[in-house]
Amino acid sequence: MAYISGTSSTSSSSSIYGTRNVLSGLASGIDTESLIENAVTGYKTKITSLQQKKTQYEWKQEAYRSIIDKLSSFADKYTSYQSSTNLMSSAFYDSGLKIVSQGVNADRVAASGKTNSDVQVLGVKQLATAATYTSTTLGGSSSPITGDAVAFSDLGEDFEGKELTFTLDGVTKKITLKAADTYGDADGLVQSLQQQLNDAFGTGKITLTSTGDASSFAMEFSVSYGSTLSLGGSACASLGLTNGATSYVNSGNTLEQILGSTAFDSLTQSGTDENGEALYDFVINGVSVGQFSKNSTLESVITAVNSNADAGVTVRFSKITNQFTFTTKETGTAQHITMEDGGLSAAIFGQADARNGQDAIFSARVNGQLLDGVSRSSNSFEIDGLSLNLKGTFGDYTESNGSYSLTDPSSAALSAVTFTSQMDSEKIVSAIKSMVDDFNTMVTEIKKAYSTLPAQKSNGSAYLPLSDEDRSDMSESAIAKYEEQAKQGLLFGDSELSDLYTRLIRSLSVNAGDSLALKNIGITASYTSGQTTISLDENKLKAALESDPEKVKNLLSGSGSGSSSMLSSMKQTIEKYAKTTGTKGLLIQKAGSSLAPTSLLDNTLKKSIDKLEEQITKWQEKMDAQIDRYTTQFTQLEKLISQMNSQSSTLNGLMGSY
């Protein structure tokens, strides 16, 4: 009996077996893998075809979603009331209107807004002011820095090398002291320091005086009006001076340091803090802005005042004048500032120059009607939609019984401030130019999507999506180039895209004469090589905005026309195809969009893809069953042949022994 020898075989399609254990012709010499692969070729072809179709549907989804994104972006940018470039909003165009003041007093009255009235400001007697309260209790002009009395004999040897640091109007200089006996006596020390100050800052900038005699003298440093001085250094303690002393009120000091301990004796206590220290209400305009103890800093009081809305005042401090000035947040005669009698506020800021607020008084002519000597509590107010802001006074007024009127209204008209509207067109032109560019990009992609034929290979066959086996033998660049061809024309002949394109182009002339009207403001449609786009003449648009801004606004937004406009028509079309809320747009129903998340799982193409996946699974199961059947059969064949080979070998051995 002939011996059937076995050969191993390697198949490139071994992946179809998965984890199966296949005997590859070890006994029979048969290439079982190739036989099984050929037997299931029909199944593999069917699965590959289904997978390619699924990929094409996924590519179609991508193509539709790209168009949806552009439609939605266009609508959000130019037709949404949440957009700053909403070309359908009257407010957008109104924001480009600029009111220009004219006349010799134009710089004294500013205006904004919009009015149909003829408004002229003939004169301004006075501006509205806030109430003020300027405290002099804590200083007035710069106060001298005064030290305590010390004995010259107590300065000692360790006095040498110590420093005094002076900061005058922000400029800091240091003076190093010598041994005490070098100066001879207190007068010698004072004279030496004065000379060093003159050398450092200039003669007369800081004046040093002393009182007492050698056994007990005190030094005092003063500066001229308008200057500030602070003092520090290691020599302060030896000379009876306070390190950190200033010629102005130091708001970082405690109330006790500023007012003295006896200032609290007559105040009414309102409670105690966690340390048992007495607390006192700080009341201004009848409102308590907080409770403070003698250990509270003046800065904490100021912060409390400025952060309290009910008190209605702010306070600021000037080191130059050494004064605290309270100002009401509003203007007018109703404004005032009062400190609580006998309270903490009066103890700190009681002596003051208090001035109540005053109303603005002006005269105007509105549509020919004279409004003479009228008052407003604010310098900013409105007349028939025109917002006025008074900035200065002008005109000749006569006072009678507390009322003011123009001395000669007819002559006042010669110096009156009048107002004209001008269009600041840059913002509007920029938005319309951007809209034109985005419109062209959008309709170009739509037109290309449904009018471009699918690519064909040189043999006339179509470019189908690559299989995994195809990809394994190709470079990344080759794959990208191939898939670009394979994606071409996927949406060719799509009737919905064709209708969408037609509707968008029709938006350019939704009413009779719109094309000509748009051309008059610089927007022109042109048709080239089967494609309609629009162009913008910026100079013509600017001229239209300056001559008749209402016409531009009404033509684009539809405001005041009572009929559909270019943009309102575009918006309706975009909603029909790409609406993301409620009943979804037609393209979103077809392909889904991340802009409408629920549509990603519920759209026509997704349902088709799901069905294809079911078919792929079904055919994969059929192929697996066939592979299992053939594998079992060939395995049994290998076992039988192996047994035959074994029996043949045994017989040959027996025959050889005889």
XYZ file of C-alpha atoms in Angstrom:
658
model
C 0.000 0.000 0.000
C 1.301 3.350 -0.912
C 2.083 5.688 1.929
C 0.216 9.063 1.744
C 2.653 11.683 2.994
C 1.446 15.033 4.529
C 2.568 18.662 3.733
C 1.837 21.733 5.703
C 0.158 24.673 4.003
C -0.091 28.322 4.960
C -3.163 30.290 3.942
C -3.413 34.056 3.814
C -7.051 33.735 4.732
C -6.497 31.948 8.043
C -8.336 34.816 9.782
C -11.662 33.283 8.742
C -11.066 30.452 11.222
C -10.903 32.569 14.337
C -9.920 30.318 17.263
C -10.730 27.053 15.495
C -8.109 24.275 15.609
C -7.742 23.128 11.987
C -5.550 20.220 10.823
C -3.911 21.516 7.644
C -3.443 18.377 5.525
C -0.841 16.863 7.820
C -1.835 13.364 6.758
C -3.631 13.912 3.463
C -1.410 16.588 1.969
C -4.570 18.502 1.041
C -4.568 22.341 1.436
C -7.715 22.315 3.565
C -7.581 26.069 4.324
C -7.720 26.956 0.640
C -10.490 24.478 0.009
C -12.597 25.840 2.860
C -11.868 29.449 1.850
C -12.968 28.744 -1.713
C -16.063 26.997 -0.419
C -17.174 30.102 1.543
C -16.072 32.746 -0.996
C -19.693 33.572 -1.777
C -20.353 34.341 1.881
C -17.230 36.488 2.172
C -18.192 38.447 -0.941
C -21.680 39.045 0.429
C -20.327 40.258 3.783
C -17.780 42.548 2.100
C -20.517 44.018 -0.096
C -22.704 44.705 2.936
C -19.801 46.275 4.822
C -19.013 48.527 1.862
C -22.625 49.625 1.678
C -22.611 50.355 5.420
C -19.459 52.471 5.020
C -21.106 54.395 2.181
C -24.102 55.148 4.414
C -21.740 56.362 7.152
C -19.964 58.596 4.626
C -23.333 59.966 3.536
C -24.104 60.809 7.150
C -20.840 62.755 7.373
C -21.612 64.642 4.161
C -25.131 65.580 5.269
C -23.900 66.606 8.726
C -21.278 68.901 7.214
C -24.066 70.708 5.350
C -26.252 70.753 8.481
C -23.424 72.336 10.467
C -23.024 75.133 7.925
C -26.777 75.778 7.796
C -27.033 75.915 11.584
C -23.939 78.072 11.942
C -25.313 80.527 9.379
C -28.672 80.735 11.166
C -27.096 81.095 14.609
C -24.778 83.857 13.434
C -27.114 85.978 11.320
C -30.721 85.191 12.332
C -30.573 84.329 16.041
C -31.645 86.906 18.603
C -28.833 85.704 20.850
C -26.203 86.687 18.263
C -24.344 89.993 18.290
C -24.450 89.938 14.449
C -28.161 89.196 14.044
C -28.960 90.866 10.717
C -32.682 90.385 11.344
C -32.623 92.540 14.473
C -33.488 96.231 14.283
C -31.327 96.744 17.371
C -28.260 95.577 15.438
C -28.684 98.298 12.842
C -29.675 100.878 15.454
C -26.435 100.160 17.310
C -24.614 101.522 14.276
C -26.399 104.864 14.504
C -24.298 107.628 15.994
C -25.771 110.930 17.159
C -23.470 113.860 16.460
C -23.753 117.095 18.439
C -23.374 120.266 16.389
C -22.884 123.933 17.239
C -20.354 126.086 19.099
C -21.285 124.341 22.366
C -21.357 120.821 20.906
C -18.732 119.598 23.370
C -21.067 120.422 26.299
C -23.956 118.116 25.340
C -23.553 114.517 24.171
C -26.393 112.404 22.789
C -27.224 108.856 21.756
C -30.272 106.821 20.827
C -32.899 107.597 18.255
C -35.717 110.128 17.983
C -38.162 111.433 15.421
C -38.386 114.774 17.231
C -36.423 117.930 16.485
C -34.468 118.541 19.701
C -32.262 121.569 20.387
C -30.526 122.384 23.671
C -30.492 126.193 24.008
C -28.535 126.478 27.250
C -27.416 124.794 30.473
C -27.590 126.902 33.633
C -26.078 124.302 35.958
C -25.136 120.635 36.066
C -26.624 118.138 38.481
C -24.264 117.365 41.334
C -24.070 114.787 44.072
C -24.120 115.695 47.729
C -20.648 115.857 49.300
C -19.325 115.802 52.852
C -15.653 116.705 53.275
C -14.226 115.969 56.686
C -11.663 118.282 58.289
C -11.664 116.573 61.679
C -8.773 114.298 60.763
C -6.419 116.818 59.303
C -7.126 119.540 56.788
C -3.763 120.119 55.090
C -0.689 118.042 55.912
C -0.078 117.749 59.673
C 3.417 117.831 61.234
C 5.005 114.631 62.475
C 5.680 115.283 66.157
C 7.802 113.186 68.481
C 7.850 112.741 72.253
C 10.338 114.609 74.456
C 13.696 112.879 75.041
C 16.911 113.861 76.863
C 19.991 114.416 74.699
C 22.101 112.740 77.357
C 20.066 109.544 76.951
C 20.965 109.035 73.320
C 24.034 107.011 74.302
C 26.829 105.442 72.315
C 24.550 103.020 70.449
C 22.975 106.029 68.719
C 25.746 105.965 66.123
C 24.902 104.199 62.860
C 21.151 104.258 63.323
C 18.988 105.533 60.475
C 16.030 107.774 59.809
C 14.070 107.060 56.598
C 12.081 109.893 55.037
C 9.599 109.427 52.179
C 8.572 112.774 50.706
C 5.934 112.645 47.947
C 6.952 109.094 47.131
C 10.747 109.712 47.121
C 12.651 107.885 49.880
C 16.009 108.956 51.355
C 17.968 107.628 54.368
C 19.984 109.622 56.875
C 22.575 107.805 58.974
C 23.265 109.292 62.396
C 26.666 109.808 64.033
C 27.640 109.356 67.662
C 25.606 111.666 69.911
C 28.625 113.564 71.234
C 29.539 114.489 67.655
C 26.577 116.888 67.598
C 27.490 118.559 70.915
C 23.910 119.177 72.058
C 20.273 118.950 70.956
C 20.501 122.104 68.844
C 23.538 120.738 67.045
C 21.646 117.497 66.302
C 18.639 119.410 64.944
C 20.796 121.699 62.789
C 22.744 118.742 61.383
C 19.563 116.816 60.517
C 18.035 119.889 58.867
C 21.116 120.358 56.681
C 21.035 116.694 55.656
C 17.322 116.992 54.786
C 18.054 120.081 52.699
C 20.816 118.236 50.884
C 18.587 115.197 50.277
C 15.329 116.871 49.204
C 16.077 120.559 48.695
C 15.863 123.562 51.011
C 12.403 124.191 52.446
C 10.935 120.806 51.490
C 11.030 119.368 55.032
C 11.262 121.734 58.014
C 12.611 120.437 61.337
C 11.910 122.323 64.547
C 12.421 121.414 68.201
C 10.955 122.452 71.492
C 12.376 122.268 75.004
C 16.039 122.074 75.979
C 18.828 119.510 76.135
C 17.314 117.840 79.186
C 14.002 117.393 77.377
C 13.511 118.231 73.712
C 11.003 117.090 71.091
C 11.363 117.228 67.312
C 8.687 118.104 64.746
C 8.845 117.571 60.972
C 6.504 119.528 58.692
C 6.089 119.824 54.928
C 4.515 122.421 52.665
C 0.903 122.278 51.499
C 0.341 119.557 48.905
C 3.193 117.340 50.067
C 3.133 114.083 52.017
C 5.730 112.715 54.414
C 6.242 109.398 56.159
C 8.977 108.581 58.660
C 10.648 105.390 59.797
C 13.965 103.802 60.679
C 15.941 102.354 63.572
C 16.644 105.789 65.119
C 12.964 106.641 65.670
C 12.670 105.158 69.139
C 15.821 106.907 70.390
C 14.485 110.303 69.219
C 10.953 109.804 70.579
C 9.516 109.388 67.073
C 6.972 106.802 65.938
C 8.204 104.360 63.298
C 5.712 104.636 60.426
C 4.422 108.076 61.400
C 2.873 110.082 58.546
C 1.904 113.688 57.884
C -1.456 112.399 56.656
C -4.025 110.211 58.330
C -2.867 106.599 58.262
C -6.030 104.627 57.571
C -4.270 101.478 58.719
C -4.194 102.822 62.298
C -6.865 101.898 64.826
C -9.645 104.285 65.742
C -8.131 104.631 69.227
C -4.754 105.627 67.743
C -6.437 108.244 65.552
C -9.095 109.599 67.946
C -7.569 108.897 71.344
C -9.064 106.681 74.043
C -11.311 109.378 75.579
C -13.219 109.874 72.300
C -15.221 106.717 73.026
C -16.402 107.767 76.496
C -19.464 109.657 75.238
C -20.502 107.136 72.573
C -23.432 104.741 72.951
C -22.298 101.122 72.983
C -24.197 98.746 70.665
C -22.628 95.456 71.778
C -19.320 93.689 72.387
C -17.008 91.651 70.158
C -15.560 88.188 70.845
C -12.842 89.775 72.986
C -15.308 91.700 75.113
C -14.410 95.041 73.516
C -17.235 97.557 73.204
C -18.772 97.929 69.741
C -20.254 101.104 68.279
C -22.555 101.544 65.264
C -21.259 103.640 62.391
C -24.375 105.357 61.013
C -24.473 107.455 57.849
C -27.667 108.721 56.200
C -29.565 106.824 58.870
C -28.048 103.489 57.809
C -25.720 101.431 59.996
C -22.871 100.181 57.806
C -21.321 98.080 60.598
C -20.140 97.851 64.186
C -16.601 98.774 65.179
C -14.443 98.839 68.297
C -11.577 101.102 69.251
C -9.262 98.409 67.858
C -10.881 98.538 64.406
C -8.822 100.236 61.712
C -10.090 103.297 59.920
C -9.617 101.352 56.673
C -12.214 98.778 57.791
C -14.733 101.590 58.331
C -14.050 103.025 54.858
C -14.461 99.581 53.262
C -17.780 99.064 55.044
C -19.110 102.418 53.820
C -18.111 101.802 50.209
C -19.577 98.302 50.118
C -22.945 99.243 51.639
C -25.526 99.874 48.912
C -28.235 101.180 51.282
C -26.164 104.092 52.536
C -25.859 105.320 48.953
C -22.453 106.971 49.398
C -18.795 106.372 48.631
C -15.806 107.768 50.498
C -12.317 108.497 49.229
C -9.206 109.836 50.953
C -6.591 112.233 49.583
C -3.151 112.177 51.158
C -2.435 115.516 49.516
C -5.315 117.382 51.162
C -5.479 114.983 54.123
C -9.251 114.948 53.750
C -11.971 112.334 53.521
C -14.717 113.134 51.016
C -18.074 111.370 51.034
C -20.140 111.548 47.825
C -23.646 110.299 47.114
C -23.955 107.789 44.305
C -26.846 109.749 42.805
C -27.200 113.408 41.902
C -29.976 115.938 42.475
C -31.477 118.127 45.182
C -32.849 115.104 47.040
C -29.329 113.914 47.851
C -27.714 114.666 51.208
C -25.197 113.198 53.651
C -25.646 113.165 57.425
C -23.615 111.618 60.225
C -25.314 110.358 63.364
C -25.275 113.022 66.081
C -23.248 111.808 69.028
C -22.378 108.571 67.214
C -19.148 107.027 65.973
C -19.533 108.548 62.487
C -19.772 112.073 63.921
C -16.859 111.369 66.293
C -14.610 110.510 63.358
C -15.887 112.822 60.624
C -18.084 115.298 62.519
C -16.497 118.621 61.527
C -17.102 118.855 57.806
C -18.012 120.931 54.795
C -21.401 119.446 53.830
C -23.078 120.308 50.542
C -26.404 118.957 49.309
C -26.835 117.848 45.718
C -28.374 120.028 43.046
C -30.465 119.438 39.923
C -29.404 120.138 36.378
C -31.163 123.181 34.907
C -31.326 123.597 31.150
C -33.440 124.976 28.324
C -34.449 123.187 25.134
C -36.696 123.510 22.127
C -38.550 120.344 21.094
C -40.439 120.413 17.805
C -40.540 124.201 18.087
C -41.858 124.240 21.673
C -39.672 126.097 24.216
C -38.867 124.270 27.470
C -37.181 126.987 29.527
C -35.332 126.467 32.803
C -36.448 122.854 33.314
C -34.665 120.669 35.856
C -33.522 117.056 36.044
C -31.962 115.240 38.976
C -29.307 113.740 36.682
C -27.127 115.079 33.905
C -28.229 112.108 31.794
C -31.886 111.957 30.730
C -34.087 111.247 27.726
C -36.181 113.443 25.458
C -38.423 111.533 23.033
C -35.970 108.625 22.768
C -32.888 110.831 22.499
C -30.552 110.252 25.460
C -28.796 113.471 26.451
C -25.745 113.859 28.666
C -24.999 117.379 29.904
C -21.258 118.000 30.285
C -20.906 121.773 30.702
C -22.797 125.030 31.147
C -23.495 127.736 28.568
C -26.094 130.430 27.870
C -27.261 133.620 29.599
C -29.858 133.056 32.345
C -32.003 135.289 34.535
C -33.064 134.248 38.051
C -36.469 135.093 39.535
C -37.787 133.677 42.821
C -35.393 130.729 42.628
C -36.284 129.884 39.031
C -34.068 130.375 35.993
C -34.953 131.257 32.407
C -33.042 132.271 29.326
C -32.540 136.024 29.112
C -33.142 136.006 25.360
C -34.379 132.658 23.936
C -34.234 133.903 20.332
C -30.549 134.809 20.504
C -29.830 131.612 22.447
C -30.861 129.663 19.364
C -27.706 130.907 17.644
C -25.530 129.016 20.140
C -27.883 126.050 20.539
C -26.671 122.450 20.335
C -28.419 120.477 17.599
C -28.179 116.790 16.749
C -27.866 114.760 13.562
C -27.793 110.997 13.014
C -24.821 109.397 11.311
C -24.249 105.761 10.544
C -21.104 104.151 11.926
C -21.144 101.589 9.152
C -17.971 99.543 9.817
C -19.629 97.082 12.205
C -22.632 96.534 9.917
C -20.557 96.248 6.725
C -18.255 93.734 8.413
C -21.219 91.551 9.468
C -22.853 91.671 6.011
C -19.523 90.874 4.318
C -19.113 87.869 6.606
C -22.697 86.790 5.824
C -22.009 86.947 2.070
C -18.862 84.814 2.441
C -20.642 82.238 4.614
C -23.626 82.099 2.235
C -21.354 81.397 -0.728
C -19.473 78.672 1.168
C -22.774 77.074 2.206
C -24.518 77.026 -1.195
C -21.306 75.964 -2.964
C -21.011 72.860 -0.784
C -24.705 72.036 -1.255
C -24.511 72.444 -5.031
C -21.344 70.362 -5.271
C -22.828 67.607 -3.098
C -25.817 66.847 -5.356
C -24.367 67.771 -8.761
C -20.982 66.005 -8.708
C -20.925 62.619 -10.452
C -19.364 59.631 -8.662
C -15.750 58.962 -9.664
C -14.997 55.965 -11.897
C -11.895 53.895 -12.353
C -10.186 53.657 -15.744
C -12.082 50.421 -16.436
C -15.393 52.145 -15.761
C -15.992 50.499 -12.369
C -16.967 52.463 -9.273
C -14.736 53.289 -6.330
C -16.091 51.126 -3.513
C -14.951 51.426 0.105
C -11.771 49.464 0.836
C -11.941 46.199 2.710
C -9.555 45.393 5.534
C -7.588 43.136 3.185
C -7.314 45.980 0.652
C -6.022 48.380 3.302
C -3.360 45.969 4.532
C -1.414 46.350 1.268
C -1.732 50.159 0.953
C 0.033 53.177 2.458
C -1.851 55.814 4.460
C -1.511 58.372 1.672
C -2.770 55.885 -0.904
C -5.758 55.046 1.288
C -6.591 58.749 1.742
C -6.353 59.407 -2.004
C -8.522 56.384 -2.826
C -11.201 57.272 -0.259
C -11.376 60.839 -1.587
C -12.383 59.309 -4.926
C -14.734 56.827 -3.255
C -16.580 59.617 -1.385
C -17.075 61.707 -4.511
C -20.668 61.940 -5.726
C -22.220 59.990 -2.831
C -25.107 62.476 -2.724
C -25.354 62.923 -6.484
C -28.891 63.649 -7.632
C -30.223 64.135 -4.085
C -33.583 65.871 -4.619
C -33.730 67.369 -1.121
C -30.335 69.049 -1.513
C -31.379 70.320 -4.925
C -34.553 71.778 -3.427
C -32.579 73.274 -0.517
C -30.172 74.982 -2.918
C -33.031 76.346 -5.038
C -34.840 77.753 -2.004
C -31.698 79.491 -0.703
C -31.062 81.099 -4.093
C -34.693 82.200 -4.304
C -34.219 84.000 -0.980
C -32.288 86.612 -2.894
C -35.495 87.711 -4.622
C -38.458 86.719 -2.460
C -40.318 89.911 -3.406
C -40.683 91.703 -6.708
C -37.805 94.092 -7.240
C -35.640 92.585 -4.477
C -32.775 91.767 -6.824
C -32.564 95.365 -7.974
C -32.978 96.652 -4.412
C -30.174 94.394 -3.173
C -27.986 95.536 -6.053
C -28.588 99.138 -5.014
C -27.078 98.401 -1.578
C -24.138 96.493 -3.052
C -25.340 92.851 -2.954
C -25.300 91.230 -6.409
C -26.063 87.656 -7.457
C -24.092 86.096 -10.311
C -24.403 82.763 -12.140
C -21.234 81.062 -13.365
C -20.709 77.446 -14.476
C -24.034 76.348 -13.025
C -23.360 77.942 -9.648
C -25.038 81.031 -8.150
C -23.095 83.121 -5.628
C -23.391 86.653 -4.309
C -20.833 89.444 -4.084
C -20.653 92.631 -2.029
C -19.660 96.133 -3.078
C -18.618 97.552 0.291
C -18.467 101.155 -0.912
C -22.002 100.982 -2.278
C -23.228 99.403 0.972
C -21.559 102.124 3.061
C -23.146 104.806 0.905
C -26.564 103.189 1.312
C -26.151 102.960 5.084
C -25.188 106.621 5.310
C -27.971 107.875 3.035
C -30.853 105.607 4.078
C -30.017 103.103 6.855
C -33.716 102.236 7.275
C -33.851 100.990 3.689
C -30.902 98.652 4.250
C -32.340 97.387 7.506
C -35.818 96.746 6.074
C -34.482 95.054 2.960
C -32.334 92.557 4.870
C -34.366 92.039 8.045
C -37.896 92.727 6.790
C -38.474 95.276 9.577
C -41.338 97.557 8.755
C -42.011 95.995 5.343
C -44.695 93.545 6.407
C -43.327 91.013 3.918
C -40.626 88.386 3.805
C -37.027 89.522 3.463
C -33.883 87.848 2.187
C -32.767 86.713 5.621
C -36.202 85.743 6.914
C -36.643 83.570 3.819
C -33.222 81.993 4.395
C -34.129 81.345 8.021
C -37.357 79.580 7.038
C -35.482 77.422 4.539
C -32.757 76.519 7.029
C -35.354 75.566 9.643
C -37.094 73.325 7.080
C -33.894 71.363 6.532
C -31.783 71.803 9.680
C -34.079 72.673 12.594
C -32.632 71.142 15.768
C -35.623 71.501 18.130
C -39.212 70.278 17.977
C -39.890 68.661 14.633
C -36.398 68.207 13.257
C -35.296 69.463 9.843
C -35.414 67.116 6.848
C -31.636 66.601 6.693
C -31.440 65.928 10.428
C -34.254 63.391 10.095
C -32.222 61.748 7.359
C -28.679 61.830 8.854
C -28.898 63.046 12.458
C -26.700 65.740 13.990
C -24.759 66.341 17.195
C -26.654 69.654 17.376
C -29.749 67.548 18.085
C -28.265 64.678 20.155
C -31.358 62.436 20.187
C -31.342 62.434 16.377
C -28.010 60.574 16.354
C -29.859 57.415 17.358
C -33.008 58.074 15.354
C -32.493 58.966 11.698
C -33.119 57.302 8.350
C -29.510 56.455 7.573
C -28.957 55.097 11.095
C -31.879 52.718 10.600
C -30.415 51.572 7.272
C -27.026 51.052 8.908
C -28.636 49.042 11.709
C -30.350 46.787 9.137
C -27.063 46.277 7.312
C -25.365 45.350 10.571
C -28.090 42.766 11.176
C -27.517 41.311 7.698
C -23.745 41.304 8.193
C -24.217 39.409 11.454
C -26.594 36.977 9.750
C -24.214 36.236 6.864
C -21.263 36.016 9.234
C -23.132 33.359 11.206
C -23.906 31.464 7.993
C -20.259 31.552 6.946
C -19.153 30.444 10.408
C -21.556 27.475 10.220
C -20.152 26.457 6.851
C -16.564 26.787 8.079
C -17.430 24.655 11.105
C -19.027 21.978 8.870
C -16.099 21.853 6.444
C -13.575 21.946 9.271
C -15.256 18.962 10.938
C -15.346 16.991 7.692
C -11.714 17.625 6.807
C -10.639 16.870 10.359
C -12.379 13.464 10.157
C -10.690 12.874 6.782
C -7.272 13.644 8.289
C -7.924 11.204 11.132
C -8.980 8.403 8.752
C -5.964 8.886 6.495
C -3.716 8.964 9.530
C -5.193 5.643 10.688
C -4.693 4.163 7.206
C -1.090 5.315 7.145
C -0.542 3.714 10.529
C -2.084 0.389 9.412
C -0.062 0.459 6.189
C 3.118 0.951 8.136
C 2.279 -2.000 10.404
C 1.573 -4.311 7.443
C 4.774 -3.304 5.722
C 6.670 -4.163 8.876
C 5.094 -7.625 9.142
C 5.746 -8.436 5.495
C 9.334 -7.385 5.829
C 9.898 -9.833 8.722
C 9.015 -12.759 6.405
